[in-house]
PDB file of C-alpha atoms in Angstrom:
ATOM      1  CA  MET A 254    -122.391 169.855 -18.479  1.00 52.00           C
ATOM      2  CA  ALA A 255    -120.834 173.285 -17.926  1.00 66.00           C
ATOM      3  CA  ASP A 256    -119.992 175.449 -20.902  1.00 72.00           C
ATOM      4  CA  PRO A 257    -116.166 175.607 -21.291  1.00 72.00           C
ATOM      5  CA  ALA A 258    -116.419 179.231 -22.509  1.00 71.00           C
ATOM      6  CA  LEU A 259    -118.078 180.165 -19.217  1.00 73.00           C
ATOM      7  CA  GLY A 260    -115.152 178.641 -17.316  1.00 77.00           C
ATOM      8  CA  VAL A 261    -112.704 180.668 -19.412  1.00 77.00           C
ATOM      9  CA  LEU A 262    -114.663 183.874 -18.808  1.00 77.00           C
ATOM     10  CA  THR A 263    -114.787 183.169 -15.083  1.00 78.00           C
ATOM     11  CA  ALA A 264    -111.018 182.638 -15.016  1.00 78.00           C
ATOM     12  CA  MET A 265    -110.473 185.853 -17.000  1.00 79.00           C
ATOM     13  CA  ILE A 266    -112.582 187.884 -14.566  1.00 82.00           C
ATOM     14  CA  THR A 267    -110.574 186.827 -11.525  1.00 82.00           C
ATOM     15  CA  PRO A 268    -107.599 189.116 -12.369  1.00 87.00           C
ATOM     16  CA  ALA A 269    -110.116 191.911 -13.070  1.00 87.00           C
ATOM     17  CA  VAL A 270    -110.861 192.165  -9.353  1.00 88.00           C
ATOM     18  CA  LEU A 271    -107.186 192.896  -8.701  1.00 90.00           C
ATOM     19  CA  ILE A 272    -107.095 195.262 -11.682  1.00 92.00           C
ATOM     20  CA  SER A 273    -109.978 197.198 -10.147  1.00 91.00           C
ATOM     21  CA  GLY A 274    -108.105 197.418  -6.833  1.00 91.00           C
ATOM     22  CA  ALA A 275    -104.967 198.595  -8.626  1.00 93.00           C
ATOM     23  CA  GLY A 276    -106.993 201.237 -10.460  1.00 93.00           C
ATOM     24  CA  THR A 277    -108.381 202.566  -7.185  1.00 94.00           C
ATOM     25  CA  LEU A 278    -104.894 202.687  -5.700  1.00 95.00           C
ATOM     26  CA  LEU A 279    -103.597 204.455  -8.819  1.00 95.00           C
ATOM     27  CA  LEU A 280    -106.263 207.133  -8.528  1.00 95.00           C
ATOM     28  CA  SER A 281    -105.583 207.639  -4.832  1.00 95.00           C
ATOM     29  CA  THR A 282    -101.822 207.696  -5.344  1.00 96.00           C
ATOM     30  CA  SER A 283    -102.123 210.162  -8.202  1.00 95.00           C
ATOM     31  CA  ASN A 284    -104.138 212.478  -5.946  1.00 96.00           C
ATOM     32  CA  ARG A 285    -101.559 212.134  -3.178  1.00 95.00           C
ATOM     33  CA  LEU A 286     -98.761 212.917  -5.624  1.00 95.00           C
ATOM     34  CA  GLY A 287    -100.627 216.029  -6.749  1.00 95.00           C
ATOM     35  CA  ARG A 288    -101.083 217.181  -3.145  1.00 93.00           C
ATOM     36  CA  SER A 289     -97.398 216.600  -2.452  1.00 93.00           C
ATOM     37  CA  THR A 290     -96.445 218.660  -5.507  1.00 92.00           C
ATOM     38  CA  ASP A 291     -98.830 221.428  -4.445  1.00 94.00           C
ATOM     39  CA  ARG A 292     -97.292 221.364  -0.969  1.00 93.00           C
ATOM     40  CA  VAL A 293     -93.795 221.901  -2.404  1.00 92.00           C
ATOM     41  CA  ARG A 294     -95.066 224.864  -4.413  1.00 93.00           C
ATOM     42  CA  THR A 295     -96.798 226.360  -1.361  1.00 94.00           C
ATOM     43  CA  LEU A 296     -93.680 225.977   0.783  1.00 93.00           C
ATOM     44  CA  THR A 297     -91.528 227.510  -1.948  1.00 93.00           C
ATOM     45  CA  THR A 298     -93.818 230.540  -2.169  1.00 93.00           C
ATOM     46  CA  ARG A 299     -93.910 230.883   1.612  1.00 93.00           C
ATOM     47  CA  PHE A 300     -90.122 230.570   1.876  1.00 92.00           C
ATOM     48  CA  LYS A 301     -89.628 233.298  -0.732  1.00 94.00           C
ATOM     49  CA  LEU A 302     -91.963 235.566   1.239  1.00 93.00           C
ATOM     50  CA  LEU A 303     -90.114 234.855   4.495  1.00 93.00           C
ATOM     51  CA  MET A 304     -86.812 235.767   2.844  1.00 94.00           C
ATOM     52  CA  GLY A 305     -88.070 239.262   1.959  1.00 93.00           C
ATOM     53  CA  PRO A 306     -88.169 242.266   4.305  1.00 91.00           C
ATOM     54  CA  GLN A 307     -91.878 241.843   5.097  1.00 90.00           C
ATOM     55  CA  GLY A 308     -91.412 238.151   5.867  1.00 87.00           C
ATOM     56  CA  GLN A 309     -88.382 238.806   8.083  1.00 86.00           C
ATOM     57  CA  ALA A 310     -90.625 240.884  10.350  1.00 87.00           C
ATOM     58  CA  GLU A 311     -93.082 238.022  10.912  1.00 87.00           C
ATOM     59  CA  PRO A 312     -92.995 236.320  14.301  1.00 85.00           C
ATOM     60  CA  LEU A 313     -90.866 233.160  14.360  1.00 88.00           C
ATOM     61  CA  ALA A 314     -89.781 233.727  10.736  1.00 89.00           C
ATOM     62  CA  ALA A 315     -86.406 232.048  11.307  1.00 90.00           C
ATOM     63  CA  GLU A 316     -88.072 229.007  12.892  1.00 91.00           C
ATOM     64  CA  GLU A 317     -90.565 228.760  10.047  1.00 91.00           C
ATOM     65  CA  LYS A 318     -87.766 228.898   7.459  1.00 93.00           C
ATOM     66  CA  ARG A 319     -85.996 226.069   9.308  1.00 92.00           C
ATOM     67  CA  LEU A 320     -89.252 224.106   9.362  1.00 93.00           C
ATOM     68  CA  ILE A 321     -89.651 224.536   5.603  1.00 93.00           C
ATOM     69  CA  LEU A 322     -86.067 223.468   4.962  1.00 93.00           C
ATOM     70  CA  GLU A 323     -86.634 220.387   7.165  1.00 92.00           C
ATOM     71  CA  GLN A 324     -89.783 219.472   5.231  1.00 92.00           C
ATOM     72  CA  LEU A 325     -88.312 219.610   1.732  1.00 92.00           C
ATOM     73  CA  PRO A 326     -86.218 216.405   2.002  1.00 92.00           C
ATOM     74  CA  ARG A 327     -89.247 214.569   3.428  1.00 92.00           C
ATOM     75  CA  LEU A 328     -91.412 215.846   0.592  1.00 93.00           C
ATOM     76  CA  THR A 329     -88.787 214.652  -1.882  1.00 93.00           C
ATOM     77  CA  ARG A 330     -88.836 211.162  -0.330  1.00 95.00           C
ATOM     78  CA  ARG A 331     -92.641 211.174  -0.234  1.00 95.00           C
ATOM     79  CA  THR A 332     -92.772 212.059  -3.913  1.00 95.00           C
ATOM     80  CA  ARG A 333     -90.294 209.277  -4.727  1.00 96.00           C
ATOM     81  CA  TYR A 334     -92.371 206.725  -2.792  1.00 97.00           C
ATOM     82  CA  LEU A 335     -95.537 207.855  -4.551  1.00 97.00           C
ATOM     83  CA  HIS A 336     -93.900 207.695  -7.973  1.00 97.00           C
ATOM     84  CA  ARG A 337     -92.552 204.193  -7.328  1.00 97.00           C
ATOM     85  CA  ALA A 338     -95.933 203.070  -6.002  1.00 97.00           C
ATOM     86  CA  MET A 339     -97.615 204.326  -9.172  1.00 97.00           C
ATOM     87  CA  GLN A 340     -95.066 202.457 -11.291  1.00 98.00           C
ATOM     88  CA  ALA A 341     -95.752 199.284  -9.292  1.00 97.00           C
ATOM     89  CA  PHE A 342     -99.512 199.694  -9.710  1.00 97.00           C
ATOM     90  CA  TYR A 343     -99.222 200.305 -13.471  1.00 97.00           C
ATOM     91  CA  LEU A 344     -96.993 197.261 -13.830  1.00 97.00           C
ATOM     92  CA  SER A 345     -99.485 195.270 -11.788  1.00 96.00           C
ATOM     93  CA  VAL A 346    -102.323 196.291 -14.097  1.00 96.00           C
ATOM     94  CA  ALA A 347    -100.276 195.335 -17.171  1.00 96.00           C
ATOM     95  CA  LEU A 348     -99.389 191.928 -15.732  1.00 96.00           C
ATOM     96  CA  LEU A 349    -102.952 191.206 -14.631  1.00 95.00           C
ATOM     97  CA  VAL A 350    -104.370 192.257 -18.019  1.00 94.00           C
ATOM     98  CA  GLY A 351    -101.736 190.007 -19.604  1.00 94.00           C
ATOM     99  CA  THR A 352    -102.964 187.188 -17.383  1.00 93.00           C
ATOM    100  CA  SER A 353    -106.541 187.660 -18.602  1.00 91.00           C
ATOM    101  CA  ILE A 354    -105.414 187.781 -22.230  1.00 91.00           C
ATOM    102  CA  LEU A 355    -103.402 184.579 -21.875  1.00 91.00           C
ATOM    103  CA  ILE A 356    -106.315 182.795 -20.189  1.00 88.00           C
ATOM    104  CA  GLY A 357    -108.619 183.931 -23.001  1.00 88.00           C
ATOM    105  CA  ALA A 358    -106.144 182.973 -25.713  1.00 88.00           C
ATOM    106  CA  GLN A 359    -105.705 179.539 -24.188  1.00 88.00           C
ATOM    107  CA  GLY A 360    -109.475 179.099 -24.015  1.00 83.00           C
ATOM    108  CA  LEU A 361    -109.982 180.123 -27.650  1.00 83.00           C
ATOM    109  CA  SER A 362    -107.199 178.050 -29.160  1.00 83.00           C
ATOM    110  CA  THR A 363    -105.034 175.037 -28.659  1.00 84.00           C
ATOM    111  CA  LEU A 364    -102.306 177.324 -27.335  1.00 82.00           C
ATOM    112  CA  SER A 365    -100.825 175.979 -24.133  1.00 86.00           C
ATOM    113  CA  THR A 366     -99.595 178.756 -21.871  1.00 85.00           C
ATOM    114  CA  GLY A 367     -98.666 176.417 -19.049  1.00 88.00           C
ATOM    115  CA  ALA A 368     -98.038 178.171 -15.755  1.00 91.00           C
ATOM    116  CA  LEU A 369     -97.452 181.574 -17.373  1.00 93.00           C
ATOM    117  CA  PRO A 370    -100.863 183.055 -16.398  1.00 91.00           C
ATOM    118  CA  VAL A 371    -100.330 181.967 -12.797  1.00 90.00           C
ATOM    119  CA  ILE A 372     -96.822 183.433 -12.752  1.00 94.00           C
ATOM    120  CA  LEU A 373     -98.036 186.723 -14.230  1.00 94.00           C
ATOM    121  CA  SER A 374    -100.881 186.969 -11.722  1.00 93.00           C
ATOM    122  CA  VAL A 375     -98.567 186.245  -8.772  1.00 94.00           C
ATOM    123  CA  VAL A 376     -96.085 188.876  -9.951  1.00 96.00           C
ATOM    124  CA  GLY A 377     -98.960 191.319 -10.573  1.00 95.00           C
ATOM    125  CA  ALA A 378    -100.380 190.757  -7.093  1.00 94.00           C
ATOM    126  CA  SER A 379     -96.871 191.138  -5.675  1.00 96.00           C
ATOM    127  CA  MET A 380     -96.562 194.522  -7.396  1.00 97.00           C
ATOM    128  CA  LEU A 381     -99.842 195.544  -5.751  1.00 96.00           C
ATOM    129  CA  ALA A 382     -98.441 194.557  -2.365  1.00 96.00           C
ATOM    130  CA  TYR A 383     -95.160 196.391  -3.050  1.00 98.00           C
ATOM    131  CA  GLY A 384     -97.028 199.546  -4.071  1.00 97.00           C
ATOM    132  CA  ALA A 385     -99.173 199.365  -0.938  1.00 96.00           C
ATOM    133  CA  LEU A 386     -96.034 199.042   1.174  1.00 97.00           C
ATOM    134  CA  LEU A 387     -94.571 202.142  -0.479  1.00 97.00           C
ATOM    135  CA  LEU A 388     -97.803 204.015   0.280  1.00 97.00           C
ATOM    136  CA  SER A 389     -97.413 202.983   3.900  1.00 96.00           C
ATOM    137  CA  PHE A 390     -93.911 204.495   3.997  1.00 96.00           C
ATOM    138  CA  GLU A 391     -95.184 207.665   2.326  1.00 96.00           C
ATOM    139  CA  SER A 392     -98.047 208.086   4.777  1.00 95.00           C
ATOM    140  CA  THR A 393     -95.620 207.704   7.690  1.00 94.00           C
ATOM    141  CA  LEU A 394     -93.506 210.545   6.294  1.00 93.00           C
ATOM    142  CA  SER A 395     -96.627 212.616   5.745  1.00 92.00           C
ATOM    143  CA  SER A 396     -97.713 212.059   9.328  1.00 93.00           C
ATOM    144  CA  GLN A 397     -94.289 213.020  10.686  1.00 92.00           C
ATOM    145  CA  THR A 398     -94.318 216.232   8.662  1.00 91.00           C
ATOM    146  CA  THR A 399     -97.816 217.099   9.875  1.00 91.00           C
ATOM    147  CA  ARG A 400     -96.866 216.516  13.520  1.00 93.00           C
ATOM    148  CA  ARG A 401     -93.799 218.765  13.150  1.00 91.00           C
ATOM    149  CA  GLU A 402     -95.881 221.468  11.521  1.00 91.00           C
ATOM    150  CA  MET A 403     -98.469 221.241  14.305  1.00 93.00           C
ATOM    151  CA  ARG A 404     -95.718 221.753  16.896  1.00 92.00           C
ATOM    152  CA  PHE A 405     -94.628 224.894  15.054  1.00 90.00           C
ATOM    153  CA  LEU A 406     -98.209 226.166  14.972  1.00 91.00           C
ATOM    154  CA  GLU A 407     -98.462 225.584  18.727  1.00 92.00           C
ATOM    155  CA  GLU A 408     -95.292 227.654  19.198  1.00 90.00           C
ATOM    156  CA  LEU A 409     -96.727 230.387  16.999  1.00 87.00           C
ATOM    157  CA  GLY A 410     -99.971 230.297  18.983  1.00 90.00           C
ATOM    158  CA  GLN A 411     -98.034 230.661  22.233  1.00 89.00           C
ATOM    159  CA  HIS A 412     -96.149 233.614  20.767  1.00 85.00           C
ATOM    160  CA  TYR A 413     -99.405 235.366  19.899  1.00 85.00           C
ATOM    161  CA  ALA A 414    -100.967 234.438  23.253  1.00 86.00           C
ATOM    162  CA  GLU A 415     -98.040 236.096  25.038  1.00 83.00           C
ATOM    163  CA  GLN A 416     -98.475 239.198  22.886  1.00 78.00           C
ATOM    164  CA  VAL A 417    -102.175 239.365  23.754  1.00 76.00           C
ATOM    165  CA  LYS A 418    -101.380 239.008  27.470  1.00 78.00           C
ATOM    166  CA  GLY A 419     -98.850 241.833  27.171  1.00 69.00           C
ATOM    167  CA  GLU A 420    -101.489 244.085  25.626  1.00 71.00           C
ATOM    168  CA  GLY A 421    -103.875 243.518  28.547  1.00 60.00           C
ATOM    169  CA  PRO A 422    -106.020 246.278  30.125  1.00 61.00           C
TER     170      PRO A 422
END
């Protein structure tokens, strides 16, 4: 006959798989949030330079300033999505840990938790899905920003190519 404690431990480990996934998503999201913050700081520094006399003389300075001003609202939305995703992942971890604790408590005592562990695990898994959806929205914004920046770099490259042609032999 199977040991009842082993069944309890097996049931407690099941949410741990989701907790591990949430932890990986938290780490990734935290890194993405850091990169987004760094990007805002870089754009701010670049914008300040472009506003000065030396920056005004740079080719396509006005276009680059417009590009930076276009990017800031997207970066703000990206940061909001990342923050909300992190909140969802942390809540998911808390709910899934709560699920494991309730399963263990029920196995160690005569406490009847009813459907509460199942409800907590469903809500916890739902928070994982919600966070992943937010990351999808954030990566779409990131991709749009990158494509716009690449178009600007192509324009800048054309500008320099025309200058090089004009300097010909």
